[in-house]
Coordinates of C-alpha atoms and ligand atoms in Angstrom, one line a residue:
M1 CA 22.3 -17.9 26.8
E2 CA 20.2 -14.2 27.4
N3 CA 18.6 -13.4 24.5
I4 CA 18.6 -10.8 21.8
K5 CA 16.7 -8.3 24.6
Q6 CA 18.4 -8.5 27.4
Y7 CA 21.5 -7.8 25.3
V8 CA 20.8 -5.0 23.0
Q9 CA 19.6 -3.3 26.9
E10 CA 23.5 -4.4 28.4
N11 CA 25.3 -2.7 25.4
K12 CA 23.1 -0.1 24.8
E13 CA 25.4 2.8 25.8
R14 CA 28.4 0.8 23.0
F15 CA 26.3 0.5 20.5
L16 CA 25.3 3.7 20.8
N17 CA 29.4 5.8 21.3
E18 CA 30.2 2.4 18.3
L19 CA 27.9 5.0 15.4
I20 CA 28.4 8.3 17.2
D21 CA 31.8 7.5 16.7
L22 CA 31.2 6.0 12.9
L23 CA 29.1 9.6 11.6
K24 CA 32.3 12.1 13.0
I25 CA 32.9 10.8 10.3
P26 CA 32.1 13.2 6.9
S27 CA 31.5 10.9 3.8
V28 CA 29.7 13.0 1.9
S29 CA 30.1 10.7 -1.6
A30 CA 28.3 14.0 -3.9
D31 CA 31.6 16.4 -3.0
S32 CA 35.1 15.2 -3.7
A33 CA 36.4 17.3 -1.1
Y34 CA 35.6 14.4 1.7
A35 CA 36.9 12.1 -0.4
H36 CA 39.8 10.5 2.6
D37 CA 37.3 10.8 4.8
V38 CA 34.7 8.9 2.9
M39 CA 37.8 6.8 2.1
T40 CA 38.2 5.9 6.0
T41 CA 34.6 5.4 6.1
A42 CA 35.3 2.5 4.7
E43 CA 37.6 1.5 6.0
E44 CA 36.4 1.9 9.2
V45 CA 33.2 -0.1 8.3
K46 CA 35.6 -3.0 7.4
R47 CA 36.7 -3.3 10.9
R48 CA 33.8 -3.9 12.6
L49 CA 32.1 -6.0 10.3
E50 CA 35.9 -7.9 11.3
E51 CA 35.5 -7.2 14.7
A52 CA 31.6 -8.5 14.9
G53 CA 32.5 -11.9 13.9
C54 CA 32.6 -11.4 10.0
G55 CA 36.3 -13.6 9.1
T56 CA 36.2 -12.6 5.3
V57 CA 36.4 -8.4 5.7
E58 CA 37.7 -6.4 1.8
L59 CA 37.7 -3.3 0.9
C60 CA 36.7 -3.9 -3.3
E61 CA 38.2 -1.1 -5.2
T62 CA 35.8 0.3 -8.6
P63 CA 36.0 3.2 -11.2
G64 CA 35.1 5.7 -7.9
Y65 CA 34.8 4.6 -3.6
P66 CA 35.3 0.9 -1.8
I67 CA 32.3 -2.1 -1.9
V68 CA 32.6 -3.6 2.1
Y69 CA 32.1 -6.9 2.1
G70 CA 32.7 -9.2 3.9
E71 CA 30.8 -12.9 4.6
K72 CA 30.5 -15.8 7.1
I73 CA 29.6 -18.9 5.1
V74 CA 28.3 -21.3 8.1
D75 CA 27.1 -23.8 5.8
K76 CA 26.5 -23.8 1.6
D77 CA 23.1 -25.5 2.6
L78 CA 21.9 -22.8 5.1
P79 CA 19.7 -20.4 3.1
T80 CA 22.0 -17.2 2.3
V81 CA 21.2 -13.7 3.1
L82 CA 22.5 -10.6 1.2
V83 CA 22.2 -7.4 3.6
Y84 CA 23.3 -4.0 1.8
G85 CA 23.5 -0.2 2.8
H86 CA 25.4 2.5 3.0
Y87 CA 28.3 4.2 4.4
D88 CA 27.8 7.7 2.3
V89 CA 26.0 10.7 2.7
Q90 CA 23.9 13.7 1.1
P91 CA 26.3 16.6 2.3
P92 CA 25.2 18.5 5.4
D93 CA 24.7 22.0 4.0
P94 CA 23.1 24.5 4.6
V95 CA 24.6 23.8 7.9
D96 CA 23.5 27.0 9.5
L97 CA 20.5 25.7 10.1
W98 CA 21.4 22.6 11.9
T99 CA 21.1 23.2 15.9
S100 CA 23.9 21.3 16.6
P101 CA 26.7 20.6 13.7
P102 CA 26.0 18.1 11.7
F103 CA 29.7 16.0 12.0
E104 CA 29.1 16.2 16.3
P105 CA 26.5 13.7 16.9
V106 CA 24.7 14.4 19.8
I107 CA 21.1 12.7 21.4
K108 CA 18.4 14.9 22.4
A109 CA 14.5 14.2 23.0
T110 CA 12.3 15.7 20.5
E111 CA 8.4 15.2 20.5
I112 CA 8.5 12.1 18.6
H113 CA 11.4 11.2 20.0
P114 CA 11.1 11.4 23.6
E115 CA 14.2 8.7 24.7
G116 CA 16.3 10.7 22.1
A117 CA 17.2 11.2 19.3
I118 CA 21.3 10.5 17.4
F119 CA 21.6 14.4 15.6
A120 CA 24.6 13.6 13.0
R121 CA 24.2 13.6 9.1
G122 CA 23.6 10.3 8.3
A123 CA 21.8 9.3 11.7
C124 CA 19.4 7.9 10.4
D125 CA 20.2 7.4 6.8
D126 CA 21.9 5.7 6.6
K127 CA 24.6 5.0 9.0
G128 CA 22.8 4.0 11.9
Q129 CA 20.6 1.8 10.2
M130 CA 23.0 -0.4 8.3
Y131 CA 25.4 -0.2 11.8
M132 CA 22.1 -1.9 14.0
H133 CA 22.8 -5.2 10.7
V134 CA 25.8 -4.7 12.0
K135 CA 25.0 -4.9 16.3
A136 CA 22.5 -8.0 15.5
F137 CA 24.7 -10.3 13.4
E138 CA 27.1 -9.7 16.3
Y139 CA 24.8 -10.3 18.6
M140 CA 24.5 -13.7 16.9
M141 CA 28.1 -14.6 16.5
K142 CA 28.1 -14.2 20.3
N143 CA 25.9 -17.1 20.9
N144 CA 26.4 -19.1 18.1
T145 CA 22.7 -18.6 16.9
L146 CA 23.4 -17.9 13.2
P147 CA 21.3 -19.6 11.9
C148 CA 22.0 -18.4 8.1
N149 CA 25.2 -17.0 6.1
V150 CA 25.5 -14.0 5.3
K151 CA 27.1 -10.9 3.1
F152 CA 27.7 -7.9 3.7
M153 CA 28.3 -4.8 0.2
I154 CA 27.8 -1.8 1.9
E155 CA 28.9 0.8 -0.4
G156 CA 29.7 4.5 -0.7
E157 CA 28.6 6.3 -3.8
E158 CA 24.3 5.5 -2.8
E159 CA 23.3 9.9 -2.2
V160 CA 25.6 9.8 -6.2
G161 CA 23.9 7.1 -7.8
S162 CA 25.5 3.9 -7.4
K163 CA 27.9 3.2 -10.4
S164 CA 30.1 1.4 -9.5
L165 CA 27.9 -0.4 -7.3
G166 CA 26.1 -2.1 -10.6
W167 CA 29.0 -2.3 -12.3
F168 CA 30.2 -4.6 -9.6
V169 CA 26.8 -6.9 -8.4
E170 CA 27.9 -7.0 -13.1
Q171 CA 31.0 -8.4 -12.5
N172 CA 30.1 -10.5 -8.6
Q173 CA 26.3 -12.4 -9.9
E174 CA 28.7 -16.2 -8.0
K175 CA 30.1 -14.0 -5.1
L176 CA 27.3 -12.0 -4.3
A177 CA 24.5 -15.0 -4.2
N178 CA 21.9 -15.2 -2.0
D179 CA 18.6 -16.4 -1.1
V180 CA 16.7 -13.0 0.1
I181 CA 19.3 -8.9 0.1
L182 CA 18.1 -7.7 3.1
I183 CA 18.2 -4.1 3.4
S184 CA 17.6 -1.0 6.5
D185 CA 17.4 1.9 4.1
T186 CA 14.2 3.1 3.8
G187 CA 11.2 4.4 7.3
M188 CA 7.9 2.9 8.9
I189 CA 4.9 4.8 9.6
S190 CA 5.9 5.2 13.1
N191 CA 6.9 3.4 16.5
T192 CA 3.2 2.5 17.4
Q193 CA 2.9 1.3 13.9
P194 CA 5.4 -0.7 11.9
S195 CA 5.3 -1.0 8.9
I196 CA 7.4 -3.1 5.8
T197 CA 8.1 -0.9 2.3
T198 CA 7.1 -3.3 -0.7
G199 CA 7.4 -0.7 -3.3
L200 CA 10.4 2.6 -4.5
R201 CA 10.0 4.5 -6.5
G202 CA 12.5 5.3 -10.0
L203 CA 14.4 8.3 -10.8
S204 CA 15.3 10.1 -13.4
Y205 CA 17.7 12.7 -12.6
V206 CA 18.2 15.9 -15.4
E207 CA 20.2 19.2 -15.7
V208 CA 18.5 21.4 -18.4
E209 CA 20.8 24.7 -18.8
V210 CA 19.0 27.3 -21.4
T211 CA 20.7 29.7 -23.5
G212 CA 19.9 33.3 -24.6
P213 CA 23.0 35.9 -25.9
N214 CA 26.2 34.9 -26.0
R215 CA 26.7 37.3 -22.9
D216 CA 25.1 39.2 -20.0
L217 CA 22.8 42.2 -22.1
H218 CA 22.1 45.6 -20.0
S219 CA 18.1 45.1 -19.4
G220 CA 17.4 48.2 -20.2
L221 CA 19.2 48.3 -23.7
Y222 CA 18.4 45.3 -24.7
G223 CA 15.8 44.1 -22.1
G224 CA 12.2 43.7 -24.0
A225 CA 13.7 42.9 -27.8
V226 CA 16.1 39.8 -27.2
A227 CA 14.7 36.5 -25.0
N228 CA 15.7 36.0 -21.6
P229 CA 16.8 32.5 -20.5
I230 CA 15.3 33.3 -17.5
N231 CA 11.8 33.9 -17.8
I232 CA 12.5 31.7 -20.8
L233 CA 13.0 28.6 -18.4
A234 CA 10.5 29.8 -15.5
K235 CA 7.8 29.3 -18.4
M236 CA 8.8 25.9 -19.3
I237 CA 9.1 25.0 -16.4
A238 CA 5.4 25.6 -15.5
S239 CA 4.2 24.3 -18.6
L240 CA 5.8 20.9 -17.9
H241 CA 2.1 20.1 -15.2
D242 CA -1.3 21.1 -16.8
E243 CA -4.0 22.6 -14.0
N244 CA -4.9 19.3 -12.8
N245 CA -0.9 18.6 -11.3
H246 CA -0.9 15.9 -13.8
I247 CA 2.6 16.1 -15.9
T248 CA 2.7 17.8 -19.7
I249 CA 5.1 15.1 -20.9
P250 CA 4.4 13.0 -24.4
G251 CA 4.2 9.4 -22.9
F252 CA 4.9 10.5 -20.0
Y253 CA 2.1 8.0 -18.1
D254 CA 1.7 5.3 -21.3
K255 CA 3.1 2.6 -18.9
V256 CA 2.1 4.1 -15.6
E257 CA -0.1 1.1 -14.0
E258 CA -3.3 2.6 -12.0
L259 CA -3.8 0.5 -8.9
S260 CA -7.2 -1.9 -8.3
A261 CA -9.8 -0.1 -6.3
E262 CA -9.2 -3.1 -4.2
E263 CA -5.9 -1.5 -3.8
R264 CA -6.3 1.5 -2.5
A265 CA -8.7 0.9 -0.6
E266 CA -5.9 -1.6 0.7
M267 CA -3.4 1.8 1.4
A268 CA -5.8 3.6 2.6
K269 CA -6.3 2.0 5.9
A270 CA -2.9 3.1 6.6
P271 CA -3.2 5.2 10.0
F272 CA -2.3 8.9 7.9
S273 CA -3.7 12.1 9.4
L274 CA -4.0 14.6 7.4
E275 CA -3.9 17.8 10.3
N276 CA -0.4 15.8 12.0
Y277 CA 1.4 16.2 7.6
K278 CA 0.4 19.8 7.4
R279 CA 1.5 20.5 11.0
A280 CA 4.7 19.2 11.0
L281 CA 5.5 21.1 7.4
A282 CA 3.6 24.7 8.6
I283 CA 1.3 24.1 5.0
E284 CA -2.0 25.7 5.1
D285 CA -2.8 23.0 2.5
V286 CA -1.3 19.5 0.2
Y287 CA -0.8 20.4 -2.8
G288 CA -0.2 17.4 -6.2
E289 CA -2.6 15.6 -8.7
T290 CA -5.8 15.2 -8.9
G291 CA -8.3 12.5 -8.1
Y292 CA -5.2 11.4 -6.3
V293 CA -4.8 11.1 -2.0
T294 CA -1.1 12.1 -0.6
N295 CA -0.5 8.2 0.7
E296 CA -1.0 7.9 -3.8
R297 CA 1.0 11.5 -5.0
N298 CA 3.8 10.6 -2.2
S299 CA 4.0 6.7 -3.7
I300 CA 2.3 4.7 -6.8
R301 CA 2.5 8.1 -8.7
P302 CA 4.9 9.6 -11.1
T303 CA 6.3 13.2 -10.2
L304 CA 8.2 15.9 -11.7
D305 CA 10.4 18.5 -9.8
V306 CA 13.2 21.1 -9.6
N307 CA 15.5 20.6 -7.4
G308 CA 17.3 23.3 -8.7
I309 CA 17.3 26.7 -10.0
W310 CA 20.2 29.4 -10.9
G311 CA 21.0 31.9 -13.4
G312 CA 22.0 35.7 -13.4
Y313 CA 22.0 38.2 -10.5
T314 CA 22.3 36.4 -6.4
G315 CA 25.0 38.9 -5.0
E316 CA 23.3 41.8 -3.1
G317 CA 21.5 44.8 -4.3
A318 CA 20.5 44.9 -8.0
K319 CA 22.3 44.8 -11.4
T320 CA 20.9 45.0 -14.4
V321 CA 21.4 42.3 -15.8
I322 CA 19.7 40.0 -18.9
P323 CA 21.2 36.6 -18.0
S324 CA 22.9 34.9 -20.9
K325 CA 22.2 31.6 -19.0
A326 CA 19.8 29.9 -16.6
Y327 CA 19.9 26.2 -15.8
A328 CA 17.6 24.2 -13.5
K329 CA 17.9 20.5 -11.5
I330 CA 14.7 18.4 -12.7
S331 CA 13.8 15.2 -10.5
M332 CA 11.4 12.9 -12.2
R333 CA 10.5 9.9 -9.9
L334 CA 9.2 6.7 -11.3
V335 CA 6.6 4.0 -10.5
P336 CA 7.5 1.2 -11.7
N337 CA 7.3 -0.1 -15.5
Q338 CA 8.3 3.0 -16.8
D339 CA 12.0 2.8 -17.8
W340 CA 14.2 5.7 -16.5
E341 CA 16.2 6.0 -20.1
E342 CA 12.7 5.9 -22.2
I343 CA 11.9 8.5 -19.1
T344 CA 15.2 10.8 -19.5
E345 CA 13.7 10.5 -23.0
L346 CA 10.7 11.8 -23.5
F347 CA 12.0 14.7 -21.4
T348 CA 14.5 15.2 -23.5
K349 CA 12.5 15.2 -26.2
H350 CA 9.7 17.8 -25.0
F351 CA 11.5 19.8 -23.5
E352 CA 13.6 20.7 -26.9
S353 CA 10.4 20.4 -28.3
I354 CA 8.9 24.0 -27.0
A355 CA 12.2 26.4 -26.2
P356 CA 11.1 29.1 -29.0
K357 CA 13.5 29.1 -30.8
A358 CA 15.3 32.7 -29.6
V359 CA 17.1 29.5 -26.9
K360 CA 18.9 26.7 -27.6
V361 CA 18.6 24.6 -24.9
K362 CA 20.4 22.4 -23.2
V363 CA 19.5 17.9 -21.5
T364 CA 21.8 16.9 -19.0
P365 CA 21.1 13.6 -17.2
H366 CA 22.7 12.3 -14.3
H367 CA 21.8 9.5 -13.2
G368 CA 18.4 7.2 -12.1
G369 CA 17.1 3.5 -11.9
Q370 CA 14.0 1.7 -12.1
G371 CA 11.1 1.5 -9.6
Y372 CA 10.6 -2.0 -7.3
V373 CA 7.7 -3.3 -6.1
T374 CA 8.1 -6.4 -4.5
P375 CA 5.3 -8.7 -3.2
I376 CA 4.2 -9.9 0.1
D377 CA 3.5 -13.3 -0.6
S378 CA 7.1 -14.2 -0.3
I379 CA 9.4 -16.1 3.0
G380 CA 12.0 -12.8 2.8
Y381 CA 8.6 -10.8 3.6
Q382 CA 6.6 -13.2 6.7
A383 CA 10.2 -13.9 8.1
A384 CA 10.1 -10.4 8.3
S385 CA 5.8 -9.8 9.2
K386 CA 6.8 -12.1 11.7
A387 CA 9.9 -10.6 12.8
Y388 CA 8.4 -6.6 13.4
T389 CA 5.3 -8.9 15.3
D390 CA 7.7 -10.4 17.9
S391 CA 9.1 -7.2 18.5
F392 CA 7.1 -5.0 18.2
G393 CA 4.0 -6.4 19.3
I394 CA 2.1 -5.1 16.4
V395 CA 2.0 -6.4 13.2
P396 CA 4.0 -4.8 10.2
I397 CA 1.5 -2.6 7.9
P398 CA 2.3 -3.0 3.5
V399 CA 3.8 0.5 2.2
R400 CA 4.7 1.4 -1.3
S401 CA 7.2 4.7 -0.2
G402 CA 8.3 7.2 -2.4
G403 CA 11.9 7.3 -2.4
S404 CA 14.4 5.6 -4.4
I405 CA 17.1 3.5 -3.9
P406 CA 17.3 2.4 -8.1
I407 CA 20.4 -0.5 -7.3
V408 CA 17.4 -2.7 -6.3
A409 CA 15.6 -3.2 -9.4
L410 CA 19.1 -3.8 -10.4
F411 CA 19.7 -6.6 -7.9
E412 CA 16.8 -8.2 -9.0
K413 CA 18.3 -8.3 -12.7
E414 CA 21.5 -9.5 -12.2
L415 CA 20.8 -11.5 -8.8
K416 CA 17.7 -12.7 -9.4
S417 CA 16.3 -12.2 -5.7
K418 CA 13.8 -10.4 -4.1
T419 CA 14.6 -7.3 -1.9
I420 CA 13.2 -7.0 1.7
M421 CA 13.5 -3.3 3.5
M422 CA 13.7 -4.0 6.9
G423 CA 12.9 0.1 7.9
F424 CA 13.3 1.5 11.3
G425 CA 13.3 5.4 10.4
L426 CA 10.7 8.1 10.2
D427 CA 9.6 10.3 7.6
S428 CA 10.3 13.0 10.6
D429 CA 13.9 11.6 10.5
A430 CA 14.6 15.1 8.2
I431 CA 17.3 12.6 6.7
H432 CA 18.5 14.8 3.2
S433 CA 17.8 17.8 5.7
P434 CA 19.6 19.8 8.5
N435 CA 18.9 18.1 11.8
E436 CA 18.7 14.6 10.4
H437 CA 18.4 12.5 13.2
F438 CA 17.8 8.9 14.2
G439 CA 15.2 8.2 17.4
V440 CA 17.0 5.7 20.6
F441 CA 14.3 3.5 20.3
N442 CA 14.4 2.8 16.3
Y443 CA 17.8 1.8 16.1
L444 CA 17.9 -1.1 19.8
K445 CA 14.6 -2.0 18.0
G446 CA 16.7 -2.0 14.7
I447 CA 18.9 -4.8 16.5
E448 CA 17.0 -6.9 18.3
T449 CA 14.6 -7.0 15.3
I450 CA 16.6 -8.0 13.1
P451 CA 18.3 -11.2 14.3
L452 CA 14.8 -12.5 14.2
F453 CA 14.4 -11.6 10.8
Y454 CA 17.5 -14.1 10.7
K455 CA 15.8 -16.6 12.6
Y456 CA 12.6 -17.1 10.9
F457 CA 13.3 -17.5 7.0
A458 CA 16.5 -19.7 8.2
E459 CA 12.6 -21.1 9.1
L460 CA 10.4 -21.2 6.2
S461 CA 12.7 -21.6 4.5
T462 CA 13.4 -25.7 5.3
K463 CA 9.7 -25.6 5.8
Ligands
LIG501 N1 17.5 5.7 1.8 C1 17.4 6.7 1.0 C2 16.1 6.2 0.4 C3 14.8 6.4 0.9 C4 14.8 6.8 2.1 C5 13.5 5.1 0.7 C6 13.4 6.6 2.7 C7 12.3 5.1 1.3 C8 12.2 6.2 2.1 C9 18.5 7.2 -0.7 O1 19.7 6.9 0.8 C10 18.3 8.2 -1.5 O2 17.9 9.4 -0.3 N2 17.9 7.9 -2.4 C11 18.2 8.3 -3.4 C12 18.1 8.2 -4.7 C13 19.7 7.9 -5.3 C14 19.7 8.5 -6.3 C15 20.6 9.4 -4.7 C16 16.6 8.9 -3.2 O3 15.6 8.9 -3.2 O4 16.6 10.4 -3.6
LIG502 MN1 19.6 5.8 2.0
LIG503 MN1 19.5 9.0 0.6

């Protein structure tokens, strides 16, 4: 029988076209205007899994969007891999900044992807990466080389906090029982230096509302005499960091685990060019917490960022007004051991306490989740490491990512299994941004690497 490399080469065009068709459906979970498309995508993923050879595939109803669940049990004595991914995508806006429409996928070459990249919302996060698993599974089924049982769990609410999935996992521990969880929803260092994500940050996301006077006021008649909620909000936000860019919320760092000098030295070995980093973002300098380098600031350290701020008059021309209200959306990225609910509470208390009497403050939590670190001495990590070593010819480096997949910590709690994150995207793939893309090389390499993971995981499990 032909090997995986050959199979990928022979089926390359079809693999690309199938992904392109999936990317045409705008499955934006955050906006109810797309609800029908999100449902269509779920059905489409179900059909694709069936076609790939997954015997039983169901759309599991939830209070929100359905979870596509499929399984192929070869032999109950073999180890079971649970594959998780998501079929929903981020909103495409700002749409004008896309060089081609977000839901009309095209393949274009870039400096980093000279062999071409698929441009579309969801190309990398996560339709492209999720679909690699479906195609890798197709290969193993066709070749009769599936060495493990497989369970697929593909959700449609990852980008809005995975509420329904949390509920589903708690209800279905037995159904979801597995030996390892495999996810491709992260990135790697570069196409010449693969890496395996060993950590994710947690998240606490809140919205704040500051209210001054009971109505918008003439800024001449009242200006200077009453609190302007926008001025106050700006001041309050500015006070959340000190001159060293440390977060000033009391207790915020209490549970943060400091890495040893050894661990930090290990991290510093990963290839990184500050010059390229700055050039790619068109910035003169980086900015962050004193005492930590860029790769630490964006992975092992917690942060607080305003994601959006609004209020008052923003239309054309000038309107002289003191607004009644000001708002901001704030995210805090957390590290393992920080509890997101506790942090949300600390934030709320602190934010209320720093507000002057002249305004009222309301804090509304949106969603959150715990951070995660996976050990590198597990069978799962070793299987992944061997798989990359075979397909890239280079040993992958373990890297802690700054992003969040909050459900991963819940998987560990409810299903008692470790998650292995085999991501094939690059930071430059612009996930969540205009012009998101996924390298054709990365997509095909992913399909090639995944069956090797199964092979090594089965081998190592029986030792
Ligand atoms: N796939 C990303 C997370 C990610 C990307 C982790 C790259 C590591 C490297 C995921 O879809 C995502 O965007 N997560 C959100 C959190 C969610 C609760 C909205 C995030 O990190 O902002
Ligand atoms: Mn994702
Ligand atoms: Mn995302």
